[in-house]
Coordinates of C-alpha atoms in Angstrom, one line a residue:
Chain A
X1 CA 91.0 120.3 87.0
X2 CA 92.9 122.2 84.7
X3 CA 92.5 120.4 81.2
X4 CA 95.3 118.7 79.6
X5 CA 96.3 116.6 76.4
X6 CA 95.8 112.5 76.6
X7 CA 98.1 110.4 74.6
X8 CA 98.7 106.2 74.2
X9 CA 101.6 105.2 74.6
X10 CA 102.4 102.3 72.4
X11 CA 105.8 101.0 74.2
X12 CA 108.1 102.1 76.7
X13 CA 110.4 103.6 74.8
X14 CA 108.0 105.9 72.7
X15 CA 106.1 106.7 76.3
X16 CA 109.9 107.9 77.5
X17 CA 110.3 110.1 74.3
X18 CA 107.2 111.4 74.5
X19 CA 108.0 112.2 78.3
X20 CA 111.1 114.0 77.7
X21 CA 109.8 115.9 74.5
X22 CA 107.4 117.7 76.7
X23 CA 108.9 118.8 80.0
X24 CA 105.2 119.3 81.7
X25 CA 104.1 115.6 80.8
X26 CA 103.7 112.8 83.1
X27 CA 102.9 108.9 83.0
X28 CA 99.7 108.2 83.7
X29 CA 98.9 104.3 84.9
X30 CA 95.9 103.3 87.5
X31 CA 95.7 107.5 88.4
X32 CA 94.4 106.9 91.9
X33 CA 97.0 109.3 93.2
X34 CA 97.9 111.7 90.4
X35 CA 93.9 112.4 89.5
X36 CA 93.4 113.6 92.9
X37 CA 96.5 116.0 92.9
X38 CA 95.3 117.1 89.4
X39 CA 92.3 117.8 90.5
X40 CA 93.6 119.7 93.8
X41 CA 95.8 122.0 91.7
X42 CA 98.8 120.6 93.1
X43 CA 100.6 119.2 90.0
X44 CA 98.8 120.2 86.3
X45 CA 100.8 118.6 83.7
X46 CA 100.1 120.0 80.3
X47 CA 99.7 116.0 78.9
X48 CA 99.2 113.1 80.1
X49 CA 101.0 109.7 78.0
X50 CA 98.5 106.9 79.0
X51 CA 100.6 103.4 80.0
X52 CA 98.0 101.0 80.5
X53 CA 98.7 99.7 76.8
X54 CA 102.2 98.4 77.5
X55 CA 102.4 95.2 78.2
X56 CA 103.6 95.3 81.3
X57 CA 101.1 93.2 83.5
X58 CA 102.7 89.8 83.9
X59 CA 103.8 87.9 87.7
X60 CA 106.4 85.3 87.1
X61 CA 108.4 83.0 89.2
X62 CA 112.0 82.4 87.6
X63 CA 115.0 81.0 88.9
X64 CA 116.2 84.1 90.4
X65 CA 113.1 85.0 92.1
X66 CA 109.7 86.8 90.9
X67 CA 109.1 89.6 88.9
X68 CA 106.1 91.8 88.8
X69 CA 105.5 94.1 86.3
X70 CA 104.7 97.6 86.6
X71 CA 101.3 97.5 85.8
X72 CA 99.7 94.9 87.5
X73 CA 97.2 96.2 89.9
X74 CA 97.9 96.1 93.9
X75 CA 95.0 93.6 93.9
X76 CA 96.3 91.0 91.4
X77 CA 99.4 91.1 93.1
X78 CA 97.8 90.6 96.6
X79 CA 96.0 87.8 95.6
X80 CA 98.6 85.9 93.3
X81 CA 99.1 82.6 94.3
X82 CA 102.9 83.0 94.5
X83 CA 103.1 86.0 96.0
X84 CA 100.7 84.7 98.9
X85 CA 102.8 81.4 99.4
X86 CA 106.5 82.4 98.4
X87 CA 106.6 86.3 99.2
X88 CA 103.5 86.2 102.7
X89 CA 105.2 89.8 103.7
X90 CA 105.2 91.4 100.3
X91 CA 100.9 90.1 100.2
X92 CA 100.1 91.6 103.9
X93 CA 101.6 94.6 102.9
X94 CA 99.8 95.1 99.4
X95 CA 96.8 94.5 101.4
X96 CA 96.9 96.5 104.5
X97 CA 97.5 99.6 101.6
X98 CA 94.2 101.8 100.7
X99 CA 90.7 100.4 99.9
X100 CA 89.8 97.0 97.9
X101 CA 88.5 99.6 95.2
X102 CA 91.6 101.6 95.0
X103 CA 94.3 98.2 94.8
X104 CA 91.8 97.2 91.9
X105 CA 92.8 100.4 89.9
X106 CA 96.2 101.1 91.5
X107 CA 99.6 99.6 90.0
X108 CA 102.4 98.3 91.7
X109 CA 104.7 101.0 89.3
X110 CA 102.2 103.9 91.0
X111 CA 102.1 102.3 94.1
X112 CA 106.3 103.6 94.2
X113 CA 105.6 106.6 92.1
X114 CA 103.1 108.0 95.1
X115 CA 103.6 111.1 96.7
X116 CA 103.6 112.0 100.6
X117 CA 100.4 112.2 102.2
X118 CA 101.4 114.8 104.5
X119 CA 98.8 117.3 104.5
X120 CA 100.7 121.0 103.9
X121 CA 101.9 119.1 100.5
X122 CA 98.0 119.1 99.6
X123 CA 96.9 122.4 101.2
X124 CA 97.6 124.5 98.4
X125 CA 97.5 127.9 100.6
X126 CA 100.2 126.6 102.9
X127 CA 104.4 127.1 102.1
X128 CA 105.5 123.6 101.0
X129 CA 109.1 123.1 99.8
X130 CA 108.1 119.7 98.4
X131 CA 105.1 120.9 95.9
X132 CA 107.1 124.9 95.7
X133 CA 110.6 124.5 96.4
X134 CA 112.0 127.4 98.5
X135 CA 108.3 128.4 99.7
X136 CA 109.4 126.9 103.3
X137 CA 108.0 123.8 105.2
X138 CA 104.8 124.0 106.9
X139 CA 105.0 121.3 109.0
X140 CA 108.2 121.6 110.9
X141 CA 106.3 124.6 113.0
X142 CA 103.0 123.3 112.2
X143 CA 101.0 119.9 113.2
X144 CA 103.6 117.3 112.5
X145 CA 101.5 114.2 114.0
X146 CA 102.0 112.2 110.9
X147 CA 105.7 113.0 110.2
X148 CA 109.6 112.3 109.9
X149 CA 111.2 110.9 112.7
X150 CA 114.3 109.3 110.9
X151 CA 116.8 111.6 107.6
X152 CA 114.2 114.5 107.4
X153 CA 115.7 117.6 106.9
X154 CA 114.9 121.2 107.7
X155 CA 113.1 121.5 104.6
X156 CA 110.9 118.7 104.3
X157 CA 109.5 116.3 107.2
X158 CA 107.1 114.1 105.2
X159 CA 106.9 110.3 105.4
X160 CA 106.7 108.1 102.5
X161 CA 102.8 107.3 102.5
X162 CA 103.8 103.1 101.0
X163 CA 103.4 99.9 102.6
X164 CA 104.1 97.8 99.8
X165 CA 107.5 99.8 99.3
X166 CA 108.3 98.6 103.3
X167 CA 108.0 95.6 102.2
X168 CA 109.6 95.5 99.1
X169 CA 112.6 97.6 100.8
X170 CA 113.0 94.4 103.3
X171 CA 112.6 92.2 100.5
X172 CA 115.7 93.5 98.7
X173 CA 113.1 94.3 95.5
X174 CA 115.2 95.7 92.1
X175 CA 113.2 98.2 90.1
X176 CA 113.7 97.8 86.7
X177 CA 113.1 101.0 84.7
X178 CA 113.4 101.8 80.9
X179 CA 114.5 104.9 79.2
X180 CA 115.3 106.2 75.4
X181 CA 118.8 105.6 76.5
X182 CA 117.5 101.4 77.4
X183 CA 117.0 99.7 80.3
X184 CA 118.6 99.9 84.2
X185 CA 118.2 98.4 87.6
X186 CA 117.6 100.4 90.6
X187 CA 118.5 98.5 94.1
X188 CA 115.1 99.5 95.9
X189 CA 116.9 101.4 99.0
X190 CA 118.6 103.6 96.5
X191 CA 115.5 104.5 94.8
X192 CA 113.5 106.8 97.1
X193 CA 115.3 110.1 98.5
X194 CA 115.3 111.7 102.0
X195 CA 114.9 115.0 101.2
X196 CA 117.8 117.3 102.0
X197 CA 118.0 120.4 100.5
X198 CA 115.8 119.1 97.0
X199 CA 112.7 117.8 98.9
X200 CA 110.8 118.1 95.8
X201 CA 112.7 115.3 94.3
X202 CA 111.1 112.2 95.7
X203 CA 113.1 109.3 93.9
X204 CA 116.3 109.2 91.7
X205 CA 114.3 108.8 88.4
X206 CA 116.0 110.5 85.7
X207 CA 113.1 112.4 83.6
X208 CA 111.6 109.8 81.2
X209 CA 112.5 106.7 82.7
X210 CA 109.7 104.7 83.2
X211 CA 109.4 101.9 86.0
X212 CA 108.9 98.7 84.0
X213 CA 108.7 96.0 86.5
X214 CA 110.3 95.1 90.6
X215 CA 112.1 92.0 90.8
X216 CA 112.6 90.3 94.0
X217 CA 115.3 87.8 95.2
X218 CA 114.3 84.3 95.8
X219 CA 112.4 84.1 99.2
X220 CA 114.7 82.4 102.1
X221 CA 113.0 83.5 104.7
X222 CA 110.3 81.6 106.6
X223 CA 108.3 83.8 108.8
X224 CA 107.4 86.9 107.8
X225 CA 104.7 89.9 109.5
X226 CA 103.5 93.3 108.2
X227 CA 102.4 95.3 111.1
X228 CA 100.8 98.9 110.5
X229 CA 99.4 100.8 113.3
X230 CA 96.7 103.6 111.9
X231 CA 94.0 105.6 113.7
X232 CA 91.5 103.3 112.2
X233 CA 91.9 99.6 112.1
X234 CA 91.6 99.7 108.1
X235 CA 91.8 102.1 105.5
X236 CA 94.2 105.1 107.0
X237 CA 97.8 105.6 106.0
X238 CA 100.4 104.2 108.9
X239 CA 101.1 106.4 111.8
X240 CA 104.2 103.7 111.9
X241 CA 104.5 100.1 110.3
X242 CA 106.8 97.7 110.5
X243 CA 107.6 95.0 107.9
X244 CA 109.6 91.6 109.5
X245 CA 111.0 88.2 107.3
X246 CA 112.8 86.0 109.4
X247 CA 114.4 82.8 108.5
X248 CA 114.3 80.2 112.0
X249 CA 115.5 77.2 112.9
X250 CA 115.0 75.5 115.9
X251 CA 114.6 78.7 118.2
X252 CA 117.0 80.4 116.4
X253 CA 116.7 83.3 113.9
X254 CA 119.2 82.5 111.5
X255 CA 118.7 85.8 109.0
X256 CA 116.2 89.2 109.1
X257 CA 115.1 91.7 106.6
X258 CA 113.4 94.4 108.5
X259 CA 111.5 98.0 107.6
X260 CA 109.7 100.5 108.8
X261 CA 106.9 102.7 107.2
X262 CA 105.7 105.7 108.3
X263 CA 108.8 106.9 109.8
X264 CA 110.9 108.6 107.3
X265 CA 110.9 110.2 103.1
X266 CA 111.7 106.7 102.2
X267 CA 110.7 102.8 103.6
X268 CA 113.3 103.0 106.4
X269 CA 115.5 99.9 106.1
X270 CA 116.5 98.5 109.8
X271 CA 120.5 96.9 108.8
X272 CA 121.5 97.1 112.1
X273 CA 118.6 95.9 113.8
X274 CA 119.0 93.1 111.4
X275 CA 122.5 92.1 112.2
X276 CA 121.6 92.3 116.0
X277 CA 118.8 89.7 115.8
X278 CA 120.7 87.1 112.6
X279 CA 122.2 84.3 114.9
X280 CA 120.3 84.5 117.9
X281 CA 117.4 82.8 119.7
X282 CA 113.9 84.3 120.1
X283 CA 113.6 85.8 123.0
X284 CA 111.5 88.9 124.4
X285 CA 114.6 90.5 125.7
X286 CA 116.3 90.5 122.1
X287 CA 113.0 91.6 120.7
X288 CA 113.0 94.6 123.5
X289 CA 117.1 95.2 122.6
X290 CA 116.1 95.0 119.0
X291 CA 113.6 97.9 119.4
X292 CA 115.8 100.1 121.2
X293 CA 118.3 99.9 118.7
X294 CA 115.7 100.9 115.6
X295 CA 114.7 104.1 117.5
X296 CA 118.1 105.3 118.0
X297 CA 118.7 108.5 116.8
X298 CA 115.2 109.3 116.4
X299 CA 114.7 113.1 116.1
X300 CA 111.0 114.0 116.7
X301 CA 108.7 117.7 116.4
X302 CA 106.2 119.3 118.8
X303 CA 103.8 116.7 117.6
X304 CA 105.0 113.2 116.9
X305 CA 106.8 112.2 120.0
X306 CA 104.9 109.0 120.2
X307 CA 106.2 107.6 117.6
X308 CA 109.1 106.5 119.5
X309 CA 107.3 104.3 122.2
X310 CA 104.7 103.3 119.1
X311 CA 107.8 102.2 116.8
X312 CA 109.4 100.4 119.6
X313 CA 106.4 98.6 120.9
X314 CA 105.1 98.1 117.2
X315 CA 108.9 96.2 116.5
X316 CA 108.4 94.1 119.4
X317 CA 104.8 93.0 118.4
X318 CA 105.8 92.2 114.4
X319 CA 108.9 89.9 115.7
X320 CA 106.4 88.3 117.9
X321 CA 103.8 87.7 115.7
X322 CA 106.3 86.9 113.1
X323 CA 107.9 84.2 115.4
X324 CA 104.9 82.8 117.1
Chain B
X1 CA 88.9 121.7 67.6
X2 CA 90.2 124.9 65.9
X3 CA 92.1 128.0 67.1
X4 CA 89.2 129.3 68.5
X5 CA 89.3 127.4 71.3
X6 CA 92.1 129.1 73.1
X7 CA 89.4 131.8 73.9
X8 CA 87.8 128.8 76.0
X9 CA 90.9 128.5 78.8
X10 CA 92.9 131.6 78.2
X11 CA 95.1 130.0 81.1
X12 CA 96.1 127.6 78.6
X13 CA 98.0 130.2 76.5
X14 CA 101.2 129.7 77.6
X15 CA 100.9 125.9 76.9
X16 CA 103.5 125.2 74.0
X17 CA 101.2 122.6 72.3
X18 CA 98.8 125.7 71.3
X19 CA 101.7 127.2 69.3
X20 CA 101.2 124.6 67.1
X21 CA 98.1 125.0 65.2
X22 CA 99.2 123.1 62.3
X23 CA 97.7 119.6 64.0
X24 CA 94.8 120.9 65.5
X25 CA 92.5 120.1 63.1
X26 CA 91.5 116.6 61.8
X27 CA 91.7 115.2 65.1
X28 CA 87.9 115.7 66.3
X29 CA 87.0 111.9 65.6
X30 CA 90.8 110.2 65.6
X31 CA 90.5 107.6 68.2
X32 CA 93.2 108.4 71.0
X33 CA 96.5 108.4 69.1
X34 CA 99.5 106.5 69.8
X35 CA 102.6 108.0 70.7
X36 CA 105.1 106.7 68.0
X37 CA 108.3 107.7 67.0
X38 CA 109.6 111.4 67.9
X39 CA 109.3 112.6 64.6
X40 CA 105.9 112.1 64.5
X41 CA 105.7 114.3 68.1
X42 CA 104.4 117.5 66.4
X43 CA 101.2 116.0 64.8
X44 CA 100.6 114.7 68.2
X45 CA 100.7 118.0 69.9
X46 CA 97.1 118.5 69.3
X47 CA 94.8 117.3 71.5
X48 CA 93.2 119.2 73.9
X49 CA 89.3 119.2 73.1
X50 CA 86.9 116.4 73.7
X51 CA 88.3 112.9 72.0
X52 CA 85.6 110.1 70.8
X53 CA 84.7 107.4 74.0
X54 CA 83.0 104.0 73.4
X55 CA 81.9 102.5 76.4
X56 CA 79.1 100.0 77.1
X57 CA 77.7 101.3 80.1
X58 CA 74.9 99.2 81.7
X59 CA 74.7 96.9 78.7
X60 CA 74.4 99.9 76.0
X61 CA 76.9 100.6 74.1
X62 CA 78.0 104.9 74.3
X63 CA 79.6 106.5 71.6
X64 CA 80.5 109.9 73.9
X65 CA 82.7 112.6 73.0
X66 CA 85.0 113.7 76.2
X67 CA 87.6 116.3 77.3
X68 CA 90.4 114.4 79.1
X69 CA 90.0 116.0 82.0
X70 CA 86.4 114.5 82.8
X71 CA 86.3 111.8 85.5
X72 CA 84.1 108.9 84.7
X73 CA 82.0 109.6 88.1
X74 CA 81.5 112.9 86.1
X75 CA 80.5 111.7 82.6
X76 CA 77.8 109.1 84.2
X77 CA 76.0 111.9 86.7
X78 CA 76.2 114.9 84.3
X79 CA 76.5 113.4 80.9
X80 CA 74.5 111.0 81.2
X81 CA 72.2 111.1 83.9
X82 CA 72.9 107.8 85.7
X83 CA 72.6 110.0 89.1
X84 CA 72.5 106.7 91.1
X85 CA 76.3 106.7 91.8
X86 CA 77.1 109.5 93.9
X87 CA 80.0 111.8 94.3
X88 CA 80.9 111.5 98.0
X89 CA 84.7 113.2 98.7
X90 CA 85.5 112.9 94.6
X91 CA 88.8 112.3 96.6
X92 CA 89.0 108.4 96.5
X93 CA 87.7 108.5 99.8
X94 CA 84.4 107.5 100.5
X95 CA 83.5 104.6 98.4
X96 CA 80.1 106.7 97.3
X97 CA 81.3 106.8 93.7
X98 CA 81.6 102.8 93.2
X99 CA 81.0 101.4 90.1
X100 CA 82.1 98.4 88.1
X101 CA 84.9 98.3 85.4
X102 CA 85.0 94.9 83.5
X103 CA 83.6 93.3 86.5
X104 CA 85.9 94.9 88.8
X105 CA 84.8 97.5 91.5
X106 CA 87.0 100.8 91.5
X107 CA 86.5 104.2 92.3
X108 CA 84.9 106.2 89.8
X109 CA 85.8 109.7 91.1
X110 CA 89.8 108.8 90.5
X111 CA 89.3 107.2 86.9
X112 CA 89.4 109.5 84.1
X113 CA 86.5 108.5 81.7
X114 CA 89.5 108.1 78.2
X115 CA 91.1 105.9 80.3
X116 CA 88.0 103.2 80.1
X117 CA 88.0 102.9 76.5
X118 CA 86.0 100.0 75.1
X119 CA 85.5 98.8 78.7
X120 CA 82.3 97.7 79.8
X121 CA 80.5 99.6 83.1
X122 CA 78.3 98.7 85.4
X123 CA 76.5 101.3 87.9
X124 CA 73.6 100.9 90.0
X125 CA 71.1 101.0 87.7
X126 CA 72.5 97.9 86.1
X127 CA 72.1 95.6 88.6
X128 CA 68.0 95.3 88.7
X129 CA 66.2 93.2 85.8
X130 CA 63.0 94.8 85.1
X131 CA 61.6 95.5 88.2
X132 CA 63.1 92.4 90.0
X133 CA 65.9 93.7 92.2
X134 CA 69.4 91.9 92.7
X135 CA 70.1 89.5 95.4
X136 CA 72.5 92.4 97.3
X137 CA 69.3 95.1 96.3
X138 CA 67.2 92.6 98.1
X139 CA 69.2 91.8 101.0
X140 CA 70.0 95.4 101.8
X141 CA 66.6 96.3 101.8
X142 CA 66.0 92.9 104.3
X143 CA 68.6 93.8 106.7
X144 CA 68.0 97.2 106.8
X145 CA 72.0 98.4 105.1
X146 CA 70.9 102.1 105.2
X147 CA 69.6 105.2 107.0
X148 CA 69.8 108.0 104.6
X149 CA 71.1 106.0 101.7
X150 CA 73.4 108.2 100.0
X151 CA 76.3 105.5 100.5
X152 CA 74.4 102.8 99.4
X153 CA 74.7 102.6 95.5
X154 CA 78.3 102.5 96.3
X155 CA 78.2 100.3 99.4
X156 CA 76.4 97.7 97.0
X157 CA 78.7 98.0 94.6
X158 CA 81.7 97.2 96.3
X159 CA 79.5 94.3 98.5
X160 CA 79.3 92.6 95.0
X161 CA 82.5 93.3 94.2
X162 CA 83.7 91.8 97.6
X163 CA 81.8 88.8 97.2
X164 CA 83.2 87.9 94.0
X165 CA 86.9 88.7 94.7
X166 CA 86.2 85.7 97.4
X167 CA 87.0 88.1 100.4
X168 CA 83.5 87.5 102.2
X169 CA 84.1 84.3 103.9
X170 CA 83.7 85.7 107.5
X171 CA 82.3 89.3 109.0
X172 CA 85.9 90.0 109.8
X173 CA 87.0 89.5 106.1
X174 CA 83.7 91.5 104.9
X175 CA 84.7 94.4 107.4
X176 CA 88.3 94.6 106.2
X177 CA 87.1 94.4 102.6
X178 CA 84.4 96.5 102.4
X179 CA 86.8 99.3 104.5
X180 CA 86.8 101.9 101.2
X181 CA 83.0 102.4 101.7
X182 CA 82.3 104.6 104.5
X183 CA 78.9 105.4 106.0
X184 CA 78.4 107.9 108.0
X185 CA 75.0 106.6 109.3
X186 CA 76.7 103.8 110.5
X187 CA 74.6 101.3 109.3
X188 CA 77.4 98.7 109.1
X189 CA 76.2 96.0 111.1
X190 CA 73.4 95.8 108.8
X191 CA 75.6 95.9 105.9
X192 CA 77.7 93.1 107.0
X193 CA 74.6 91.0 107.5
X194 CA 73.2 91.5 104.2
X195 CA 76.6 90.8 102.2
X196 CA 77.0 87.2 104.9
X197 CA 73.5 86.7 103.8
X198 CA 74.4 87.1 100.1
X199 CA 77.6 84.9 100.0
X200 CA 76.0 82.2 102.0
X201 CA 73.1 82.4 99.3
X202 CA 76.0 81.1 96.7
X203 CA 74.3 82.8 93.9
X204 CA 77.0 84.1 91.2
X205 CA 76.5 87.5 90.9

């Protein structure tokens, strides 16, 4: 790893300053995924300002719905009594992400800063217009099993690697960040990018801004189902997920947030699928129709036509086992 | 921490904070500054050599001197010694590198050893007393939790750390909670028995 300077940042504000004063910094929370890209030579920023200090680690319930701030580890979160009762989807997510060890270190601010998993971005002898803009894509020729089937681009094919962001994209989540200039709220589908001609650019950050906490709209919904299909049954980064809340009454599914992971640059909000299935009673048919419609205009490579039937039959089983 | 040590990483020479020699002395046993207000940004601009570490580590407390860059997987094997926790995939992988932080289990190979500043670690060779082993030692050893071993300090580790999260009430739960601690032996049968066998014990660990 290619050495660096290692500041404390003493509150947002003087961590976005510091940011912006030195083009080559970055934040630095739990590390979990920007140690390991240090250390394969992908990124080498020249400091790093240290944000563990702020006090940013509080979970509360207000009128409006609950706030979590950007530095409470994945595992707090997980296992927070009102997240497990009032937000079930947002919990299954948190936990069907990495390893026990890594949620401990891992904050729910890096969980959204993470970068793609796909494997030309980390082989550093491949052509990768995400980690060297302009060098070409390696994966749209190449083994593309994990990738894009939904708003890639020619230049960039990889999937967002998150399952708490599927979640938090069907929740309706808010990220709150801070900057020298003060404070703004980001809707969470406007956050993440597809990747167009700039695949480098992963989110709509402006350079300092610092994610400060995710807000989330009081929970009406009273079913709810993460699904995430891997090649292992724990531990692996979804092939395809699908995140479900469902409010039902008697039968009938009155409103739907719906998302899927593994599918696009960005948690892959479902609106349409939504609006299909608000108003009508469970039934496999609407399930199967609801399906259909998520995979439409689906554009897959060489190597990832499965994920059509996968995401289709993967829909149906998370509205089941949502409903049942 | 002088000039001199550009000669050390001549790559760094085109790093602006080396322009800037004014701050690079005096800082050799600052604790890790605080960023403050811009205008004090330039003083800042100055650290780059190994910065003072306290750490209790297995009940002792460390007063270490550390580049940044060193992992704390790193500092235990090669600085000091503790070779008990093992460097697996040093990717966040494996689980070989498990240690505890303030009681909690986490990677070692993803932490960078500043980052634990005052905290208090635990490795492998802080769970015996004297020569009496701890109950997860003990039930490893009964059910047979290994082949060649190398996973194990980690594996035991994270077993503890399961236990005490309160996600070991079933062998389902165990498996799904123990999943960041691969073996390639496949000795996880054995490893599920002896963490059941622990938890069932109720001992606090």
């Amino acid at each position: 790893m290619i050495n660096f300077e290692y500041v404390k940042a003493n509150s947002a504000k003087a961590a976005s300053e510091a940011r912006i004063k030195n083009g080559a910094s970055q934040f630095i929370a739990g590390g979990t995924n920007l140690v390991d890209l240090m250390k394969k030579g992908i990124t080498a920023p020249e400091r790093l300002i240290d944000i563990n200090a702020l006090p940013l680690k509080e979970i509360s319930l207000t009128a409006k719905g609950l706030s979590i701030g950007a530095l409470v580890p994945n595992s707090v979160a997980a296992d927070h009594e009102t997240v497990k009762t009032k937000y079930p989807l947002l919990a299954m997510a948190l936990n069907a992400g990495a390893s026990a060890q890594l949620r401990n270190m891992a904050t729910v601010g890096g969980n959204i800063m993470q970068r793609t998993r796909c494997s030309y971005f980390y082989d550093t002898t491949m052509p990768c217009n995400k980690r060297n803009p302009g060098t070409g894509c390696s994966a749209v020729e190449g083994y593309n099993r994990m990738h894009a089937i939904f708003g890639a681009s020619e230049q960039c094919i990889a999937v967002h690697p998150s399952d708490m962001c599927v979640a938090l994209a069907a929740l309706n989540a808010t990220v709150q960040v801070s900057g020298t200039k003060g404070t703004r709220k980001i809707p969470f589908a406007d956050f993440h990018r597809l990747p167009g001609d700039t695949p480098q650019l992963d989110n709509n950050l402006q350079v300092g801004e610092l994610i400060t906490a995710v807000s989330i709209p009081t929970n009406t919904f009273n079913k709810a189902y993460y699904l995430k299909v891997r090649d292992r049954l724990s531990y692996a980064f979804a092939l395809v997920s699908v995140a479900v809340a469902l409010d039902v009454k008697d039968g009938m599914i009155r409103s739907a947030a719906m998302a899927m992971g593994g599918v696009a640059h960005k948690p892959w909000r479902l609106f349409e699928v939504e609006k299909l299935v608000s108003g009508k009673p469970i039934s496999k048919e609407l399930f199967t129709e609801a399906a259909a419609m998520a995979m439409t205009g689906a554009k897959t490579y060489t190597h990832n036509q499965y994920k059509i039937k996968l995401g289709k039959a993967a829909i149906i089983e998370a509205l089941t086992k949502a409903t049942s | 921490m002088h000039m001199e040590e550009q000669h050390h990483c001549p790559q760094e020479s085109r790093r602006s904070f080396l322009k800037q020699s004014t701050a690079l002395a005096a800082l050799a046993t600052a604790s890790p500054l605080l960023v403050k207000a811009a205008e004090n940004e330039e003083k800042i601009n100055a650290y780059f050599e190994k910065l003072p570490l306290q750490l209790e580590i297995n009940g002792q407390l460390q007063n270490l001197m550390v580049e940044p860059r060193v992992t704390l997987l790193d500092l235990l094997r090669e600085q000091l010694g503790l070779t008990g926790t093992k460097k697996g995939c040093d990717h966040g992988q494996c689980g070989c590198c498990t240690v505890h932080v303030d009681g909690k289990r986490i990677n070692s190979c993803l932490s960078l050893a500043v980052m634990n500043q005052g905290k208090k670690i635990t490795t492998i060779e802080g769970l015996a007393n004297g020569e009496q082993l701890h109950p997860m030692q003990e039930a490893f050893m009964k059910h047979d939790g290994f082949q060649c071993g190398y996973c194990t300090p980690g594996q035991i580790m994270s077993a503890i750390g399961c236990i005490r999260e309160g996600h070991a009430s079933s062998a389902e739960d165990i498996r799904e909670y123990m999943s960041g601690n691969i073996c390639r032996c496949g000795a996880y049968p054995n490893i599920v028995d002896a963490i059941m066998e622990v938890k069932q014990g109720g001992q606090k660990l």
